[in-house]
Every structure is written in structure tokens, then in C-alpha cells.
CSV table of C-alpha atoms in Angstrom, one decimal:
chain,number,residue,atom,x,y,z
E,1,LYS,CA,22.3,-28.6,7.1
E,2,ALA,CA,21.2,-29.1,3.5
E,3,GLY,CA,21.1,-26.0,1.3
E,4,VAL,CA,18.3,-24.6,-0.8
E,5,THR,CA,17.3,-27.1,-3.5
E,6,GLN,CA,15.5,-26.3,-6.8
E,7,THR,CA,14.0,-28.7,-9.2
E,8,PRO,CA,14.3,-29.3,-12.0
E,9,ARG,CA,17.7,-27.8,-12.8
E,10,TYR,CA,17.0,-27.4,-16.5
E,11,LEU,CA,13.8,-27.1,-18.5
E,12,ILE,CA,13.1,-26.7,-22.2
E,13,LYS,CA,9.6,-25.6,-23.1
E,14,THR,CA,7.9,-24.1,-26.1
E,15,ARG,CA,5.9,-20.8,-26.4
E,16,GLY,CA,2.5,-21.0,-25.0
E,17,GLN,CA,3.2,-23.8,-22.5
E,18,GLN,CA,3.2,-23.5,-18.8
E,19,VAL,CA,5.9,-24.5,-16.3
E,20,THR,CA,6.1,-25.1,-12.6
E,21,LEU,CA,9.4,-24.8,-10.7
E,22,SER,CA,9.9,-26.1,-7.2
E,23,CYS,CA,12.0,-24.8,-4.3
E,24,SER,CA,12.8,-26.5,-1.0
E,25,PRO,CA,14.2,-24.0,1.5
E,26,ILE,CA,16.8,-24.7,4.2
E,27,SER,CA,15.2,-26.5,7.1
E,28,GLY,CA,13.7,-24.0,9.5
E,29,HIS,CA,13.5,-21.2,7.0
E,30,ARG,CA,10.0,-19.8,6.6
E,31,SER,CA,10.6,-17.2,3.9
E,32,VAL,CA,11.1,-18.0,0.2
E,33,SER,CA,11.8,-15.4,-2.5
E,34,TRP,CA,12.0,-15.9,-6.2
E,35,TYR,CA,14.1,-14.0,-8.7
E,36,GLN,CA,14.6,-14.0,-12.4
E,37,GLN,CA,18.2,-13.6,-13.6
E,38,THR,CA,18.9,-12.7,-17.2
E,39,PRO,CA,22.1,-11.2,-18.8
E,40,GLY,CA,20.3,-8.0,-19.8
E,41,GLN,CA,18.2,-7.3,-16.7
E,42,GLY,CA,20.3,-8.9,-14.0
E,43,LEU,CA,18.5,-10.2,-10.9
E,44,GLN,CA,14.8,-9.1,-10.7
E,45,PHE,CA,12.6,-9.8,-7.7
E,46,LEU,CA,9.5,-11.9,-8.5
E,47,PHE,CA,7.8,-12.4,-5.1
E,48,GLU,CA,8.3,-13.5,-1.5
E,49,TYR,CA,6.3,-15.9,0.5
E,50,PHE,CA,6.3,-16.2,4.3
E,51,SER,CA,4.2,-18.7,6.2
E,52,GLU,CA,2.2,-19.5,3.0
E,53,THR,CA,1.3,-15.9,2.3
E,54,GLN,CA,2.7,-13.7,-0.4
E,55,ARG,CA,4.3,-10.7,1.3
E,56,ASN,CA,5.8,-8.9,-1.7
E,57,LYS,CA,5.5,-9.0,-5.4
E,58,GLY,CA,7.8,-7.5,-8.1
E,59,ASN,CA,6.8,-5.9,-11.3
E,60,PHE,CA,6.0,-9.0,-13.4
E,61,PRO,CA,2.8,-9.9,-15.3
E,62,GLY,CA,0.1,-12.1,-13.8
E,63,ARG,CA,1.4,-15.0,-15.8
E,64,PHE,CA,4.0,-15.4,-13.0
E,65,SER,CA,2.5,-16.8,-9.9
E,66,GLY,CA,3.6,-18.8,-6.9
E,67,ARG,CA,2.6,-20.4,-3.7
E,68,GLN,CA,4.0,-21.8,-0.5
E,69,PHE,CA,3.1,-24.9,1.3
E,70,SER,CA,2.8,-25.5,5.1
E,71,ASN,CA,6.3,-27.1,5.0
E,72,SER,CA,7.7,-23.9,3.5
E,73,ARG,CA,8.4,-25.5,0.1
E,74,SER,CA,7.4,-23.2,-2.7
E,75,GLU,CA,6.4,-23.5,-6.3
E,76,MET,CA,6.5,-20.9,-9.0
E,77,ASN,CA,4.3,-21.2,-12.1
E,78,VAL,CA,4.6,-19.4,-15.4
E,79,SER,CA,1.7,-19.7,-17.8
E,80,THR,CA,1.6,-19.0,-21.5
E,81,LEU,CA,5.3,-19.0,-21.8
E,82,GLU,CA,7.0,-16.3,-24.0
E,83,LEU,CA,10.5,-16.4,-25.5
E,84,GLY,CA,11.5,-13.6,-23.1
E,85,ASP,CA,10.8,-15.8,-20.1
E,86,SER,CA,14.0,-17.7,-20.9
E,87,ALA,CA,16.1,-17.1,-17.8
E,88,LEU,CA,17.7,-18.6,-14.7
E,89,TYR,CA,15.1,-18.6,-11.9
E,90,LEU,CA,16.6,-18.4,-8.5
E,91,CYS,CA,15.0,-19.2,-5.2
E,92,ALA,CA,16.3,-17.9,-1.9
E,93,SER,CA,15.3,-18.8,1.6
E,94,SER,CA,15.7,-17.0,4.9
E,95,LEU,CA,14.7,-17.5,8.5
E,96,GLY,CA,12.3,-14.7,8.6
E,97,ALA,CA,10.8,-12.2,6.3
E,98,GLY,CA,12.0,-8.7,5.9
E,99,GLY,CA,15.2,-6.9,5.4
E,100,TYR,CA,17.3,-8.2,8.3
E,101,ASN,CA,17.5,-11.7,7.2
E,102,GLU,CA,20.3,-13.1,5.1
E,103,GLN,CA,19.0,-14.9,2.0
E,104,PHE,CA,20.5,-18.3,1.0
E,105,PHE,CA,20.3,-19.0,-2.7
E,106,GLY,CA,19.7,-22.2,-4.5
E,107,PRO,CA,21.4,-23.3,-7.8
E,108,GLY,CA,18.5,-22.1,-9.9
E,109,THR,CA,16.4,-23.6,-12.6
E,110,ARG,CA,17.5,-22.7,-16.2
E,111,LEU,CA,14.4,-22.3,-18.3
E,112,THR,CA,14.7,-22.2,-22.1
E,113,VAL,CA,11.6,-21.2,-24.1
E,114,LEU,CA,11.8,-22.1,-27.8
J,1,ALA,CA,12.6,5.3,-10.5
J,2,GLN,CA,14.2,3.8,-7.4
J,3,SER,CA,17.1,1.7,-8.2
J,4,VAL,CA,20.4,0.1,-7.3
J,5,SER,CA,23.3,1.1,-9.6
J,6,GLN,CA,26.6,-0.7,-10.1
J,7,HIS,CA,28.8,1.5,-12.1
J,8,ASN,CA,31.1,-1.1,-13.7
J,9,HIS,CA,29.8,-3.8,-15.8
J,10,HIS,CA,33.2,-5.6,-16.2
J,11,VAL,CA,36.4,-5.0,-14.3
J,12,ILE,CA,39.7,-6.7,-15.2
J,13,LEU,CA,42.6,-6.6,-12.7
J,14,SER,CA,45.9,-8.3,-12.2
J,15,GLU,CA,46.5,-10.3,-9.1
J,16,ALA,CA,47.5,-8.1,-6.1
J,17,ALA,CA,45.8,-5.1,-7.5
J,18,SER,CA,43.3,-3.3,-5.3
J,19,LEU,CA,39.6,-3.5,-6.0
J,20,GLU,CA,36.8,-1.1,-5.5
J,21,LEU,CA,33.3,-1.8,-6.9
J,22,GLY,CA,30.8,1.0,-6.8
J,23,CYS,CA,27.2,0.7,-5.7
J,24,ASN,CA,24.7,3.5,-5.4
J,25,TYR,CA,21.1,3.3,-4.5
J,26,SER,CA,18.2,5.7,-4.7
J,27,TYR,CA,15.9,4.6,-1.9
J,28,GLY,CA,15.2,6.9,1.0
J,29,GLY,CA,14.8,6.1,4.6
J,30,THR,CA,16.4,3.1,6.3
J,31,VAL,CA,17.8,0.4,4.1
J,32,ASN,CA,19.8,-2.7,4.7
J,33,LEU,CA,22.7,-3.3,2.3
J,34,PHE,CA,24.3,-6.4,1.0
J,35,TRP,CA,27.0,-7.6,-1.3
J,36,TYR,CA,26.6,-11.1,-2.8
J,37,VAL,CA,29.1,-13.0,-5.0
J,38,GLN,CA,28.5,-15.6,-7.6
J,39,TYR,CA,31.6,-17.7,-8.4
J,40,PRO,CA,31.6,-19.5,-11.7
J,41,GLY,CA,29.3,-22.4,-11.5
J,42,GLN,CA,28.3,-21.7,-7.9
J,43,HIS,CA,25.3,-20.3,-6.1
J,44,LEU,CA,25.0,-16.7,-5.1
J,45,GLN,CA,26.4,-16.3,-1.6
J,46,LEU,CA,26.6,-13.5,0.9
J,47,LEU,CA,29.9,-11.5,1.1
J,48,LEU,CA,28.8,-9.0,3.7
J,49,LYS,CA,25.9,-7.0,5.0
J,50,TYR,CA,25.2,-3.7,6.7
J,51,PHE,CA,22.2,-3.1,8.9
J,52,SER,CA,23.4,-0.4,11.3
J,53,GLY,CA,26.4,0.7,13.4
J,54,ASP,CA,29.9,1.0,12.1
J,55,PRO,CA,29.6,2.0,8.5
J,56,LEU,CA,32.8,0.0,7.6
J,57,VAL,CA,31.8,-3.6,7.3
J,58,LYS,CA,34.1,-6.5,7.0
J,59,GLY,CA,33.0,-9.7,5.2
J,60,ILE,CA,34.5,-13.0,4.1
J,61,LYS,CA,37.6,-13.5,2.1
J,62,GLY,CA,39.1,-10.1,3.0
J,63,PHE,CA,36.3,-8.0,1.5
J,64,GLU,CA,35.0,-4.9,3.1
J,65,ALA,CA,32.4,-2.3,2.3
J,66,GLU,CA,31.8,1.3,3.4
J,67,PHE,CA,28.3,2.7,3.8
J,68,ILE,CA,28.3,6.5,3.1
J,69,LYS,CA,24.8,7.6,3.8
J,70,SER,CA,25.2,11.1,2.4
J,71,LYS,CA,26.3,9.6,-0.9
J,72,PHE,CA,23.8,6.7,-0.9
J,73,SER,CA,26.7,4.5,-1.6
J,74,PHE,CA,28.0,1.1,-0.4
J,75,ASN,CA,31.2,0.4,-2.3
J,76,LEU,CA,33.0,-2.9,-2.0
J,77,ARG,CA,36.7,-3.0,-1.5
J,78,LYS,CA,39.6,-5.5,-1.3
J,79,PRO,CA,43.2,-4.4,-0.9
J,80,SER,CA,44.7,-7.2,-2.9
J,81,VAL,CA,42.7,-9.4,-5.2
J,82,GLN,CA,43.5,-13.0,-6.1
J,83,TRP,CA,42.7,-15.1,-9.2
J,84,SER,CA,40.1,-16.9,-7.1
J,85,ASP,CA,38.2,-13.7,-6.7
J,86,THR,CA,37.1,-13.9,-10.3
J,87,ALA,CA,33.3,-13.9,-10.0
J,88,GLU,CA,30.2,-11.7,-10.5
J,89,TYR,CA,29.5,-9.3,-7.6
J,90,PHE,CA,26.0,-8.0,-6.9
J,91,CYS,CA,25.0,-5.2,-4.6
J,92,ALA,CA,21.6,-5.5,-3.0
J,93,VAL,CA,19.4,-3.1,-1.1
J,94,ASN,CA,16.5,-4.0,1.1
J,95,PRO,CA,14.0,-1.2,1.5
J,96,ASP,CA,10.5,-2.0,2.5
J,97,ASN,CA,11.2,-5.7,3.0
J,98,ASP,CA,12.0,-6.7,-0.6
J,99,MET,CA,15.5,-7.2,-2.0
J,100,ARG,CA,16.6,-5.1,-5.0
J,101,PHE,CA,19.7,-6.1,-6.8
J,102,GLY,CA,22.1,-4.2,-9.0
J,103,ALA,CA,22.9,-5.4,-12.4
J,104,GLY,CA,26.1,-7.0,-11.2
J,105,THR,CA,29.8,-6.4,-11.9
J,106,ARG,CA,31.9,-9.1,-13.5
J,107,LEU,CA,35.4,-9.2,-12.0
J,108,THR,CA,38.2,-11.0,-13.9
J,109,VAL,CA,41.5,-11.3,-12.1
J,110,LYS,CA,44.4,-12.2,-14.4
J,111,PRO,CA,47.1,-14.4,-12.8
């Protein structure tokens, strides 16, 4: 079974631009969560989608948004990029939503904002 | 603020030494607990998890963790580390259906 895939793997953008990251979950998984990983802050939860609905949202500004499609693929969008948005963005999928499901992580998208 | 705390930022051990990585959380009520590992250049992967039952949980690669409810702790242990255990280890807690991670502990095992 293929793992979680994320595209693109690397991105370089400039301040003020916007970016869209994509995540394809493991086949059959309906929950997708997004995380931001930085050396200073560690792994921070962005949001979780289940069956095309946002179930939970972390403490990030409205510039960070996401959506999930009917095939469970998810996209994350960051508008008006800031230097501090430079990070590794991780996507994780699980069979169901909630705390009893193991999350499987993708390789991440490394975003650099110049 | 509610949080997940990993006490050690960087741990350096020699091969065959015993390992204990601390994890404390401050969420009340029922929580699910996890340890994830990220080997250099690889994805985060699950080491072990605790939902209920026996508080001593065994995971992959000889790791185990003990849930002590009274101490709000879920420490990770391994009796004898190997060079291949060099990685970053993350404790995670799942209260209220969203996963909260600790800052991570980098483990370096010297051959």
C-alpha cells in the first residue's frame, strides 16, 4: 500500500506570495491532518479534515487554510507569505478521525520564504 | 497553557547504554499517548501508543513506555541503545481529538 505523498517536496517563495501544498493520504484513510515543523517551535498542529469537513484547527492565523476533496486528498493554502512561514509542512493521514487512530506521516514539503 | 513537555532537548549516549526520555503533559481527563520517531532523512513513524489497559506499553525496535497517570507522564525507555537509534523522538498527546506534540528530543548514539 502506498504511503502518504506530498507535493511538491520543496518550494521557494517570496514574501507576499501565496502557496498551495498537496497531500494524498493512504488509500482508505479519510482523515488528513496538517502540521508545521520548525526547529524552534517543533511540530504544531494546523488543522484536521475528515470527510471534507474541518474537524479541528490549531492556533494559526487565517492566512492558513485548507480543504479536503471527496477522494480524501487535501490541500493547504498559505496566503500573504511571511518569512516566519518557512518550515517543513507535514501531512498525516489516518483511517478515522479522533484520538484512537494512528497517524501516518508523509515526507513533508519544505517551504522557504525569501 | 496545556502542553506536552519533553525534558531533554538533546541526549548523547554510547551504544549499549540505557535510555529514558521524559514526557509530561498537562491535559486533564482521558488522553491517548504516542511516541513517534524520525530517523535522519525519513518520515515520522509511530514507535508505540497507549490508549488504555496495561500502562507499560511495548513498541517496535525494543522500545517501551510507561504511563503514570498520577504524574501525567509517559516516559520512553530502551534498555540498550544502538547506533541506529540515532533519531529525533516526539511524544504526542491526543486530548479532544487533536494531536499535540512535544518539542522533540534528539538522540545521538555514539558507536
